[in-house]
Amino acid sequence: MRLAGKTAIVTGGASGFGAGIVRKFLAEGARVMIADINGDAAAQMADDMGDAAVAQTVDVANGDSVQAMADAALAAFGHLDILVNNAGVCHQPGPLEDVAEDEFDRTLIVNAKSVYLTARALVPHMKSRKAGTILNVASTAGVSPRPNLNWYNASKGWMITATKTMAIELAPSGVRVNAINPVAGETPLLKTFMGEDTPEMRAKFLSTIPLGRFSQPEDMGNAACFLCSDEANMITGVAMEVDGGRCI
Ligand SMILES: NC(=O)c1ccc[n+]([C@@H]2O[C@H](COP(=O)([O-])OP(=O)(O)OC[C@H]3O[C@@H](n4cnc5c(N)ncnc54)[C@H](O)[C@@H]3O)[C@@H](O)[C@H]2O)c1
């Protein structure tokens, strides 16, 4: 019960890595808001998980929607200890000059601007309590980019810099900010990264991961739990690879 008594919001919590983080947080004793643009999936998951889980429909790209999520979390829990900025999207892979402008905008607004919007809504609360931790789900793409995912890679690089600059500014307020950098993982988003889900493409991706497997939602749950728990009280501003050695 490493998160006993803690409360958390996990954006994009209804699928993939976010769902893995939600399951781990609940198993470790936290109360968790599953906040997702797919409200039906969030509600279904909360139903399945019991009383410690609540669902919230949110578009992390929209300031009013993010504020409503923050208000709902504080109404449900009374206070917030942990914010996980996990919701993310990727444009279709392709030459950088061919990515459509609306896909570029969507990628940047969901992956980058959302971090500003959630901070605007929840950092004042964390500062007032002189406590709290924020975890940004970035990517190995922000450290060791692959071709044809240019603007997605850049959005994750932005997220890693945001993590470090938030950490330095919020440290005197007792708020820690970290990131995890997952490698390609078994989630619905994987097909978008690979372009096509074929045995050949899977083998190509796997050949770059020294531990020889794709990451799993459970891997992100375990890393997130550590970084958001009191065991990591001396850790802020890191962007930790959860990547089977890919970035070595
Ligand atoms: N899967 C990978 O290979 C991989 C690798 C590195 C990093 N990541 C990152 O991990 C995070 C989770 O990705 P995933 O693979 O679990 O994807 P996923 O598609 O399985 O889940 C993403 C979730 O975010 C939700 N979402 C999308 N846009 C939203 C919005 N505007 N507001 C609220 N919720 C929204 C979706 O409904 C979905 O439930 C993303 O930030 C992604 O960039 C994924």
PDB file of C-alpha atoms and ligand atoms in Angstrom:
ATOM      1  CA  MET A   1       0.000   0.000   0.000  1.00  0.00           C
ATOM      2  CA  ARG A   2       2.657   2.485  -1.080  1.00  0.00           C
ATOM      3  CA  LEU A   3       0.072   5.115  -2.064  1.00  0.00           C
ATOM      4  CA  ALA A   4      -2.306   4.666   0.888  1.00  0.00           C
ATOM      5  CA  GLY A   5      -4.178   7.893   1.602  1.00  0.00           C
ATOM      6  CA  LYS A   6      -3.051   9.504  -1.666  1.00  0.00           C
ATOM      7  CA  THR A   7      -5.330  10.903  -4.336  1.00  0.00           C
ATOM      8  CA  ALA A   8      -4.507  11.054  -8.040  1.00  0.00           C
ATOM      9  CA  ILE A   9      -5.715  12.174 -11.442  1.00  0.00           C
ATOM     10  CA  VAL A  10      -4.542  10.121 -14.419  1.00  0.00           C
ATOM     11  CA  THR A  11      -5.345  11.750 -17.763  1.00  0.00           C
ATOM     12  CA  GLY A  12      -5.866   9.333 -20.621  1.00  0.00           C
ATOM     13  CA  GLY A  13      -6.506   6.800 -17.871  1.00  0.00           C
ATOM     14  CA  ALA A  14      -9.023   4.707 -19.775  1.00  0.00           C
ATOM     15  CA  SER A  15      -6.571   2.968 -22.129  1.00  0.00           C
ATOM     16  CA  GLY A  16      -3.029   1.693 -22.549  1.00  0.00           C
ATOM     17  CA  PHE A  17      -0.335   3.097 -20.256  1.00  0.00           C
ATOM     18  CA  GLY A  18      -2.810   5.315 -18.400  1.00  0.00           C
ATOM     19  CA  ALA A  19      -4.950   2.289 -17.509  1.00  0.00           C
ATOM     20  CA  GLY A  20      -1.829   0.478 -16.298  1.00  0.00           C
ATOM     21  CA  ILE A  21      -1.002   3.445 -14.057  1.00  0.00           C
ATOM     22  CA  VAL A  22      -4.593   3.599 -12.732  1.00  0.00           C
ATOM     23  CA  ARG A  23      -4.588  -0.125 -11.881  1.00  0.00           C
ATOM     24  CA  LYS A  24      -1.258   0.097 -10.049  1.00  0.00           C
ATOM     25  CA  PHE A  25      -2.240   3.239  -8.109  1.00  0.00           C
ATOM     26  CA  LEU A  26      -5.495   1.600  -6.988  1.00  0.00           C
ATOM     27  CA  ALA A  27      -3.688  -1.595  -5.996  1.00  0.00           C
ATOM     28  CA  GLU A  28      -1.302   0.503  -3.880  1.00  0.00           C
ATOM     29  CA  GLY A  29      -4.135   2.189  -1.978  1.00  0.00           C
ATOM     30  CA  ALA A  30      -4.722   5.479  -3.833  1.00  0.00           C
ATOM     31  CA  ARG A  31      -8.051   6.991  -4.810  1.00  0.00           C
ATOM     32  CA  VAL A  32      -7.904   7.720  -8.538  1.00  0.00           C
ATOM     33  CA  MET A  33      -9.766   9.880 -11.036  1.00  0.00           C
ATOM     34  CA  ILE A  34      -9.754   8.227 -14.460  1.00  0.00           C
ATOM     35  CA  ALA A  35      -9.884  11.331 -16.675  1.00  0.00           C
ATOM     36  CA  ASP A  36     -10.322  10.676 -20.367  1.00  0.00           C
ATOM     37  CA  ILE A  37     -11.873  12.171 -23.484  1.00  0.00           C
ATOM     38  CA  ASN A  38     -13.501   8.761 -23.895  1.00  0.00           C
ATOM     39  CA  GLY A  39     -15.940   9.215 -21.021  1.00  0.00           C
ATOM     40  CA  ASP A  40     -17.725   5.903 -21.611  1.00  0.00           C
ATOM     41  CA  ALA A  41     -14.486   3.927 -21.334  1.00  0.00           C
ATOM     42  CA  ALA A  42     -13.498   5.881 -18.203  1.00  0.00           C
ATOM     43  CA  ALA A  43     -16.907   5.228 -16.612  1.00  0.00           C
ATOM     44  CA  GLN A  44     -16.786   1.529 -17.492  1.00  0.00           C
ATOM     45  CA  MET A  45     -13.322   1.211 -16.007  1.00  0.00           C
ATOM     46  CA  ALA A  46     -14.310   3.067 -12.821  1.00  0.00           C
ATOM     47  CA  ASP A  47     -17.308   0.739 -12.441  1.00  0.00           C
ATOM     48  CA  ASP A  48     -15.030  -2.271 -12.756  1.00  0.00           C
ATOM     49  CA  MET A  49     -12.491  -0.929 -10.255  1.00  0.00           C
ATOM     50  CA  GLY A  50     -14.751  -0.149  -7.292  1.00  0.00           C
ATOM     51  CA  ASP A  51     -15.269   2.789  -4.952  1.00  0.00           C
ATOM     52  CA  ALA A  52     -11.699   4.133  -5.006  1.00  0.00           C
ATOM     53  CA  ALA A  53     -12.022   4.994  -8.722  1.00  0.00           C
ATOM     54  CA  VAL A  54     -14.046   7.857 -10.191  1.00  0.00           C
ATOM     55  CA  ALA A  55     -14.486   8.729 -13.850  1.00  0.00           C
ATOM     56  CA  GLN A  56     -14.296  12.158 -15.458  1.00  0.00           C
ATOM     57  CA  THR A  57     -14.741  13.141 -19.081  1.00  0.00           C
ATOM     58  CA  VAL A  58     -12.056  15.663 -20.028  1.00  0.00           C
ATOM     59  CA  ASP A  59     -10.431  17.077 -23.120  1.00  0.00           C
ATOM     60  CA  VAL A  60      -6.945  17.975 -21.884  1.00  0.00           C
ATOM     61  CA  ALA A  61      -6.597  20.317 -24.853  1.00  0.00           C
ATOM     62  CA  ASN A  62      -9.395  22.553 -23.542  1.00  0.00           C
ATOM     63  CA  GLY A  63      -8.834  24.923 -20.619  1.00  0.00           C
ATOM     64  CA  ASP A  64     -12.446  24.948 -19.376  1.00  0.00           C
ATOM     65  CA  SER A  65     -12.622  21.166 -19.509  1.00  0.00           C
ATOM     66  CA  VAL A  66      -9.341  20.845 -17.577  1.00  0.00           C
ATOM     67  CA  GLN A  67     -10.582  23.306 -14.939  1.00  0.00           C
ATOM     68  CA  ALA A  68     -13.796  21.281 -14.578  1.00  0.00           C
ATOM     69  CA  MET A  69     -11.681  18.124 -14.100  1.00  0.00           C
ATOM     70  CA  ALA A  70      -9.619  19.813 -11.386  1.00  0.00           C
ATOM     71  CA  ASP A  71     -12.754  21.095  -9.617  1.00  0.00           C
ATOM     72  CA  ALA A  72     -14.366  17.642  -9.773  1.00  0.00           C
ATOM     73  CA  ALA A  73     -11.252  15.969  -8.350  1.00  0.00           C
ATOM     74  CA  LEU A  74     -11.083  18.397  -5.428  1.00  0.00           C
ATOM     75  CA  ALA A  75     -14.816  17.960  -4.807  1.00  0.00           C
ATOM     76  CA  ALA A  76     -14.481  14.163  -4.844  1.00  0.00           C
ATOM     77  CA  PHE A  77     -11.238  13.820  -2.885  1.00  0.00           C
ATOM     78  CA  GLY A  78     -10.890  17.061  -0.874  1.00  0.00           C
ATOM     79  CA  HIS A  79      -7.262  17.408  -1.953  1.00  0.00           C
ATOM     80  CA  LEU A  80      -4.958  16.202  -4.726  1.00  0.00           C
ATOM     81  CA  ASP A  81      -1.540  14.586  -4.211  1.00  0.00           C
ATOM     82  CA  ILE A  82      -0.697  13.249  -7.683  1.00  0.00           C
ATOM     83  CA  LEU A  83      -1.300  14.490 -11.229  1.00  0.00           C
ATOM     84  CA  VAL A  84      -0.294  12.239 -14.117  1.00  0.00           C
ATOM     85  CA  ASN A  85      -0.257  13.958 -17.522  1.00  0.00           C
ATOM     86  CA  ASN A  86      -0.526  10.814 -19.619  1.00  0.00           C
ATOM     87  CA  ALA A  87      -3.076  11.604 -22.368  1.00  0.00           C
ATOM     88  CA  GLY A  88      -1.271  11.866 -25.683  1.00  0.00           C
ATOM     89  CA  VAL A  89      -1.746  11.504 -29.407  1.00  0.00           C
ATOM     90  CA  CYS A  90       0.471  11.086 -32.462  1.00  0.00           C
ATOM     91  CA  HIS A  91       0.089  12.309 -36.027  1.00  0.00           C
ATOM     92  CA  GLN A  92       0.219   9.734 -38.802  1.00  0.00           C
ATOM     93  CA  PRO A  93       3.848   8.764 -39.475  1.00  0.00           C
ATOM     94  CA  GLY A  94       5.334  10.301 -42.579  1.00  0.00           C
ATOM     95  CA  PRO A  95       7.837  12.813 -43.956  1.00  0.00           C
ATOM     96  CA  LEU A  96       7.872  15.853 -41.689  1.00  0.00           C
ATOM     97  CA  GLU A  97       6.791  18.233 -44.429  1.00  0.00           C
ATOM     98  CA  ASP A  98       3.736  16.124 -45.283  1.00  0.00           C
ATOM     99  CA  VAL A  99       2.097  16.168 -41.844  1.00  0.00           C
ATOM    100  CA  ALA A 100      -1.175  18.084 -42.137  1.00  0.00           C
ATOM    101  CA  GLU A 101      -1.395  21.331 -40.177  1.00  0.00           C
ATOM    102  CA  ASP A 102      -4.434  20.203 -38.191  1.00  0.00           C
ATOM    103  CA  GLU A 103      -2.608  16.998 -37.180  1.00  0.00           C
ATOM    104  CA  PHE A 104       0.412  19.058 -36.133  1.00  0.00           C
ATOM    105  CA  ASP A 105      -1.812  21.335 -34.042  1.00  0.00           C
ATOM    106  CA  ARG A 106      -3.633  18.419 -32.422  1.00  0.00           C
ATOM    107  CA  THR A 107      -0.353  16.687 -31.507  1.00  0.00           C
ATOM    108  CA  LEU A 108       1.130  19.801 -29.914  1.00  0.00           C
ATOM    109  CA  ILE A 109      -2.017  20.903 -28.112  1.00  0.00           C
ATOM    110  CA  VAL A 110      -2.765  17.485 -26.591  1.00  0.00           C
ATOM    111  CA  ASN A 111       0.833  16.532 -25.759  1.00  0.00           C
ATOM    112  CA  ALA A 112       2.284  19.922 -24.789  1.00  0.00           C
ATOM    113  CA  LYS A 113      -0.318  22.604 -24.083  1.00  0.00           C
ATOM    114  CA  SER A 114      -2.195  20.187 -21.809  1.00  0.00           C
ATOM    115  CA  VAL A 115       0.743  20.265 -19.380  1.00  0.00           C
ATOM    116  CA  TYR A 116       0.307  24.036 -19.093  1.00  0.00           C
ATOM    117  CA  LEU A 117      -3.469  23.751 -18.719  1.00  0.00           C
ATOM    118  CA  THR A 118      -3.327  21.132 -15.944  1.00  0.00           C
ATOM    119  CA  ALA A 119      -0.562  23.095 -14.173  1.00  0.00           C
ATOM    120  CA  ARG A 120      -2.642  26.259 -14.337  1.00  0.00           C
ATOM    121  CA  ALA A 121      -5.587  24.431 -12.798  1.00  0.00           C
ATOM    122  CA  LEU A 122      -3.788  22.423 -10.097  1.00  0.00           C
ATOM    123  CA  VAL A 123      -0.403  23.921  -9.193  1.00  0.00           C
ATOM    124  CA  PRO A 124      -1.994  26.664  -7.027  1.00  0.00           C
ATOM    125  CA  HIS A 125      -3.675  23.901  -4.977  1.00  0.00           C
ATOM    126  CA  MET A 126      -0.405  21.958  -4.614  1.00  0.00           C
ATOM    127  CA  LYS A 127       1.507  25.116  -3.697  1.00  0.00           C
ATOM    128  CA  SER A 128      -1.057  25.981  -1.039  1.00  0.00           C
ATOM    129  CA  ARG A 129      -0.503  22.560   0.557  1.00  0.00           C
ATOM    130  CA  LYS A 130       3.282  22.711   0.035  1.00  0.00           C
ATOM    131  CA  ALA A 131       2.964  19.161  -1.328  1.00  0.00           C
ATOM    132  CA  GLY A 132       2.193  17.294  -4.495  1.00  0.00           C
ATOM    133  CA  THR A 133       3.795  15.469  -7.358  1.00  0.00           C
ATOM    134  CA  ILE A 134       3.322  15.723 -11.119  1.00  0.00           C
ATOM    135  CA  LEU A 135       4.336  12.983 -13.540  1.00  0.00           C
ATOM    136  CA  ASN A 136       4.524  13.670 -17.268  1.00  0.00           C
ATOM    137  CA  VAL A 137       4.399  10.683 -19.607  1.00  0.00           C
ATOM    138  CA  ALA A 138       6.881  11.745 -22.279  1.00  0.00           C
ATOM    139  CA  SER A 139       8.704   9.238 -24.513  1.00  0.00           C
ATOM    140  CA  THR A 140      12.017   7.864 -25.673  1.00  0.00           C
ATOM    141  CA  ALA A 141      10.960   9.780 -28.809  1.00  0.00           C
ATOM    142  CA  GLY A 142      11.964  12.970 -26.980  1.00  0.00           C
ATOM    143  CA  VAL A 143      15.481  11.647 -26.341  1.00  0.00           C
ATOM    144  CA  SER A 144      16.307   9.291 -29.214  1.00  0.00           C
ATOM    145  CA  PRO A 145      13.871  10.108 -32.025  1.00  0.00           C
ATOM    146  CA  ARG A 146      12.887   7.843 -34.896  1.00  0.00           C
ATOM    147  CA  PRO A 147      12.289   9.269 -38.391  1.00  0.00           C
ATOM    148  CA  ASN A 148       8.781   9.987 -39.708  1.00  0.00           C
ATOM    149  CA  LEU A 149       7.433  10.939 -36.267  1.00  0.00           C
ATOM    150  CA  ASN A 150       9.070  14.381 -36.251  1.00  0.00           C
ATOM    151  CA  TRP A 151       6.441  16.599 -34.649  1.00  0.00           C
ATOM    152  CA  TYR A 152       5.425  13.918 -32.130  1.00  0.00           C
ATOM    153  CA  ASN A 153       9.106  13.533 -31.154  1.00  0.00           C
ATOM    154  CA  ALA A 154       9.410  17.290 -30.744  1.00  0.00           C
ATOM    155  CA  SER A 155       6.281  17.452 -28.564  1.00  0.00           C
ATOM    156  CA  LYS A 156       7.828  14.882 -26.209  1.00  0.00           C
ATOM    157  CA  GLY A 157      11.126  16.786 -26.129  1.00  0.00           C
ATOM    158  CA  TRP A 158       9.071  19.831 -25.106  1.00  0.00           C
ATOM    159  CA  MET A 159       7.478  17.772 -22.339  1.00  0.00           C
ATOM    160  CA  ILE A 160      10.886  16.728 -20.973  1.00  0.00           C
ATOM    161  CA  THR A 161      12.087  20.344 -20.863  1.00  0.00           C
ATOM    162  CA  ALA A 162       8.798  21.381 -19.254  1.00  0.00           C
ATOM    163  CA  THR A 163       9.342  18.699 -16.600  1.00  0.00           C
ATOM    164  CA  LYS A 164      12.783  20.045 -15.680  1.00  0.00           C
ATOM    165  CA  THR A 165      11.794  23.698 -15.634  1.00  0.00           C
ATOM    166  CA  MET A 166       8.628  22.972 -13.622  1.00  0.00           C
ATOM    167  CA  ALA A 167      10.720  20.921 -11.176  1.00  0.00           C
ATOM    168  CA  ILE A 168      13.188  23.731 -10.533  1.00  0.00           C
ATOM    169  CA  GLU A 169      10.515  26.376 -10.130  1.00  0.00           C
ATOM    170  CA  LEU A 170       8.206  24.294  -7.927  1.00  0.00           C
ATOM    171  CA  ALA A 171      10.864  22.709  -5.690  1.00  0.00           C
ATOM    172  CA  PRO A 172      10.732  25.517  -3.100  1.00  0.00           C
ATOM    173  CA  SER A 173       6.957  24.930  -2.904  1.00  0.00           C
ATOM    174  CA  GLY A 174       7.422  21.262  -2.037  1.00  0.00           C
ATOM    175  CA  VAL A 175       6.071  20.027  -5.368  1.00  0.00           C
ATOM    176  CA  ARG A 176       8.038  17.387  -7.307  1.00  0.00           C
ATOM    177  CA  VAL A 177       7.816  17.045 -11.099  1.00  0.00           C
ATOM    178  CA  ASN A 178       9.188  14.066 -13.018  1.00  0.00           C
ATOM    179  CA  ALA A 179       8.695  12.315 -16.344  1.00  0.00           C
ATOM    180  CA  ILE A 180       8.868   8.791 -17.642  1.00  0.00           C
ATOM    181  CA  ASN A 181      10.068   8.004 -21.142  1.00  0.00           C
ATOM    182  CA  PRO A 182       8.372   4.801 -22.294  1.00  0.00           C
ATOM    183  CA  VAL A 183       9.694   2.846 -25.232  1.00  0.00           C
ATOM    184  CA  ALA A 184       7.240   1.477 -27.824  1.00  0.00           C
ATOM    185  CA  GLY A 185       4.557  -0.354 -25.872  1.00  0.00           C
ATOM    186  CA  GLU A 186       1.695  -2.761 -26.376  1.00  0.00           C
ATOM    187  CA  THR A 187      -1.150  -0.219 -26.468  1.00  0.00           C
ATOM    188  CA  PRO A 188      -3.626   0.893 -29.151  1.00  0.00           C
ATOM    189  CA  LEU A 189      -1.173   3.697 -30.076  1.00  0.00           C
ATOM    190  CA  LEU A 190       1.591   1.292 -31.148  1.00  0.00           C
ATOM    191  CA  LYS A 191       0.176   0.788 -34.651  1.00  0.00           C
ATOM    192  CA  THR A 192       0.326   4.536 -35.289  1.00  0.00           C
ATOM    193  CA  PHE A 193       4.014   4.642 -34.358  1.00  0.00           C
ATOM    194  CA  MET A 194       4.876   1.651 -36.543  1.00  0.00           C
ATOM    195  CA  GLY A 195       2.783   2.825 -39.500  1.00  0.00           C
ATOM    196  CA  GLU A 196       1.693  -0.774 -40.071  1.00  0.00           C
ATOM    197  CA  ASP A 197       1.392  -3.633 -37.591  1.00  0.00           C
ATOM    198  CA  THR A 198       3.225  -6.422 -39.426  1.00  0.00           C
ATOM    199  CA  PRO A 199       5.643  -9.091 -38.099  1.00  0.00           C
ATOM    200  CA  GLU A 200       8.441  -7.369 -40.073  1.00  0.00           C
ATOM    201  CA  MET A 201       7.739  -3.952 -38.544  1.00  0.00           C
ATOM    202  CA  ARG A 202       7.479  -5.446 -35.051  1.00  0.00           C
ATOM    203  CA  ALA A 203      10.827  -7.199 -35.543  1.00  0.00           C
ATOM    204  CA  LYS A 204      12.386  -3.913 -36.704  1.00  0.00           C
ATOM    205  CA  PHE A 205      11.188  -2.072 -33.584  1.00  0.00           C
ATOM    206  CA  LEU A 206      12.132  -4.931 -31.262  1.00  0.00           C
ATOM    207  CA  SER A 207      15.653  -5.050 -32.681  1.00  0.00           C
ATOM    208  CA  THR A 208      16.285  -1.617 -31.104  1.00  0.00           C
ATOM    209  CA  ILE A 209      15.171  -2.678 -27.588  1.00  0.00           C
ATOM    210  CA  PRO A 210      18.016  -4.518 -25.808  1.00  0.00           C
ATOM    211  CA  LEU A 211      15.718  -6.316 -23.346  1.00  0.00           C
ATOM    212  CA  GLY A 212      13.924  -7.729 -26.375  1.00  0.00           C
ATOM    213  CA  ARG A 213      10.283  -6.896 -25.726  1.00  0.00           C
ATOM    214  CA  PHE A 214       7.787  -4.067 -26.089  1.00  0.00           C
ATOM    215  CA  SER A 215       6.891  -2.233 -22.899  1.00  0.00           C
ATOM    216  CA  GLN A 216       3.604  -3.023 -21.146  1.00  0.00           C
ATOM    217  CA  PRO A 217       1.108  -0.840 -19.247  1.00  0.00           C
ATOM    218  CA  GLU A 218       2.257  -2.612 -16.043  1.00  0.00           C
ATOM    219  CA  ASP A 219       5.822  -1.347 -16.606  1.00  0.00           C
ATOM    220  CA  MET A 220       4.546   2.256 -16.638  1.00  0.00           C
ATOM    221  CA  GLY A 221       2.358   1.582 -13.597  1.00  0.00           C
ATOM    222  CA  ASN A 222       5.362   0.350 -11.619  1.00  0.00           C
ATOM    223  CA  ALA A 223       7.619   3.267 -12.607  1.00  0.00           C
ATOM    224  CA  ALA A 224       4.861   5.825 -12.039  1.00  0.00           C
ATOM    225  CA  CYS A 225       4.043   4.377  -8.620  1.00  0.00           C
ATOM    226  CA  PHE A 226       7.657   4.717  -7.485  1.00  0.00           C
ATOM    227  CA  LEU A 227       8.112   8.268  -8.772  1.00  0.00           C
ATOM    228  CA  CYS A 228       4.783   9.436  -7.296  1.00  0.00           C
ATOM    229  CA  SER A 229       5.269   7.718  -3.934  1.00  0.00           C
ATOM    230  CA  ASP A 230       7.067   9.057  -0.873  1.00  0.00           C
ATOM    231  CA  GLU A 231       9.925   6.625  -1.679  1.00  0.00           C
ATOM    232  CA  ALA A 232      10.941   9.143  -4.364  1.00  0.00           C
ATOM    233  CA  ASN A 233      10.855  12.139  -2.045  1.00  0.00           C
ATOM    234  CA  MET A 234      14.362  13.215  -3.092  1.00  0.00           C
ATOM    235  CA  ILE A 235      13.719  12.821  -6.825  1.00  0.00           C
ATOM    236  CA  THR A 236      12.576  15.719  -8.960  1.00  0.00           C
ATOM    237  CA  GLY A 237      13.290  16.834 -12.521  1.00  0.00           C
ATOM    238  CA  VAL A 238      14.190  13.408 -13.876  1.00  0.00           C
ATOM    239  CA  ALA A 239      12.971  11.980 -17.169  1.00  0.00           C
ATOM    240  CA  MET A 240      13.368   8.277 -16.475  1.00  0.00           C
ATOM    241  CA  GLU A 241      13.616   5.873 -19.387  1.00  0.00           C
ATOM    242  CA  VAL A 242      11.353   2.837 -19.073  1.00  0.00           C
ATOM    243  CA  ASP A 243      12.706   1.442 -22.276  1.00  0.00           C
ATOM    244  CA  GLY A 244      14.477  -1.899 -21.925  1.00  0.00           C
ATOM    245  CA  GLY A 245      17.750  -0.146 -22.696  1.00  0.00           C
ATOM    246  CA  ARG A 246      16.728   1.472 -25.987  1.00  0.00           C
ATOM    247  CA  CYS A 247      18.307   4.862 -25.167  1.00  0.00           C
ATOM    248  CA  ILE A 248      21.691   3.520 -24.030  1.00  0.00           C
TER     249      ILE A 248
HETATM  250  N1  LIG B   1       2.406   3.215 -26.719  1.00  0.00           N
HETATM  251  C1  LIG B   1       3.635   3.616 -26.945  1.00  0.00           C
HETATM  252  O1  LIG B   1       4.389   2.958 -27.665  1.00  0.00           O
HETATM  253  C2  LIG B   1       4.141   4.877 -26.290  1.00  0.00           C
HETATM  254  C3  LIG B   1       5.529   5.076 -26.233  1.00  0.00           C
HETATM  255  C4  LIG B   1       6.010   6.230 -25.620  1.00  0.00           C
HETATM  256  C5  LIG B   1       5.132   7.138 -25.070  1.00  0.00           C
HETATM  257  N2  LIG B   1       3.780   6.926 -25.148  1.00  0.00           N
HETATM  258  C6  LIG B   1       2.908   7.929 -24.534  1.00  0.00           C
HETATM  259  O2  LIG B   1       2.138   7.309 -23.529  1.00  0.00           O
HETATM  260  C7  LIG B   1       0.914   8.025 -23.363  1.00  0.00           C
HETATM  261  C8  LIG B   1      -0.238   7.033 -23.384  1.00  0.00           C
HETATM  262  O3  LIG B   1      -0.253   6.414 -24.663  1.00  0.00           O
HETATM  263  P1  LIG B   1      -0.908   4.990 -24.936  1.00  0.00           P
HETATM  264  O4  LIG B   1       0.028   4.276 -25.800  1.00  0.00           O
HETATM  265  O5  LIG B   1      -1.371   4.382 -23.672  1.00  0.00           O
HETATM  266  O6  LIG B   1      -2.133   5.455 -25.870  1.00  0.00           O
HETATM  267  P2  LIG B   1      -3.675   5.014 -25.912  1.00  0.00           P
HETATM  268  O7  LIG B   1      -4.164   5.535 -27.205  1.00  0.00           O
HETATM  269  O8  LIG B   1      -3.834   3.584 -25.563  1.00  0.00           O
HETATM  270  O9  LIG B   1      -4.315   5.850 -24.699  1.00  0.00           O
HETATM  271  C9  LIG B   1      -4.388   7.240 -24.732  1.00  0.00           C
HETATM  272  C10 LIG B   1      -5.613   7.660 -23.938  1.00  0.00           C
HETATM  273  O10 LIG B   1      -5.647   9.095 -23.959  1.00  0.00           O
HETATM  274  C11 LIG B   1      -6.975   9.498 -24.239  1.00  0.00           C
HETATM  275  N3  LIG B   1      -6.947  10.822 -24.853  1.00  0.00           N
HETATM  276  C12 LIG B   1      -6.544  11.153 -26.110  1.00  0.00           C
HETATM  277  N4  LIG B   1      -6.708  12.475 -26.320  1.00  0.00           N
HETATM  278  C13 LIG B   1      -7.210  13.003 -25.177  1.00  0.00           C
HETATM  279  C14 LIG B   1      -7.597  14.302 -24.781  1.00  0.00           C
HETATM  280  N5  LIG B   1      -7.514  15.324 -25.619  1.00  0.00           N
HETATM  281  N6  LIG B   1      -8.062  14.464 -23.522  1.00  0.00           N
HETATM  282  C15 LIG B   1      -8.176  13.415 -22.663  1.00  0.00           C
HETATM  283  N7  LIG B   1      -7.836  12.163 -22.989  1.00  0.00           N
HETATM  284  C16 LIG B   1      -7.354  11.948 -24.232  1.00  0.00           C
HETATM  285  C17 LIG B   1      -7.538   8.436 -25.164  1.00  0.00           C
HETATM  286  O11 LIG B   1      -8.960   8.421 -25.159  1.00  0.00           O
HETATM  287  C18 LIG B   1      -6.934   7.180 -24.556  1.00  0.00           C
HETATM  288  O12 LIG B   1      -7.772   6.627 -23.554  1.00  0.00           O
HETATM  289  C19 LIG B   1       0.867   9.059 -24.478  1.00  0.00           C
HETATM  290  O13 LIG B   1       1.251  10.319 -23.973  1.00  0.00           O
HETATM  291  C20 LIG B   1       1.897   8.546 -25.474  1.00  0.00           C
HETATM  292  O14 LIG B   1       2.446   9.572 -26.252  1.00  0.00           O
HETATM  293  C21 LIG B   1       3.274   5.823 -25.746  1.00  0.00           C
END
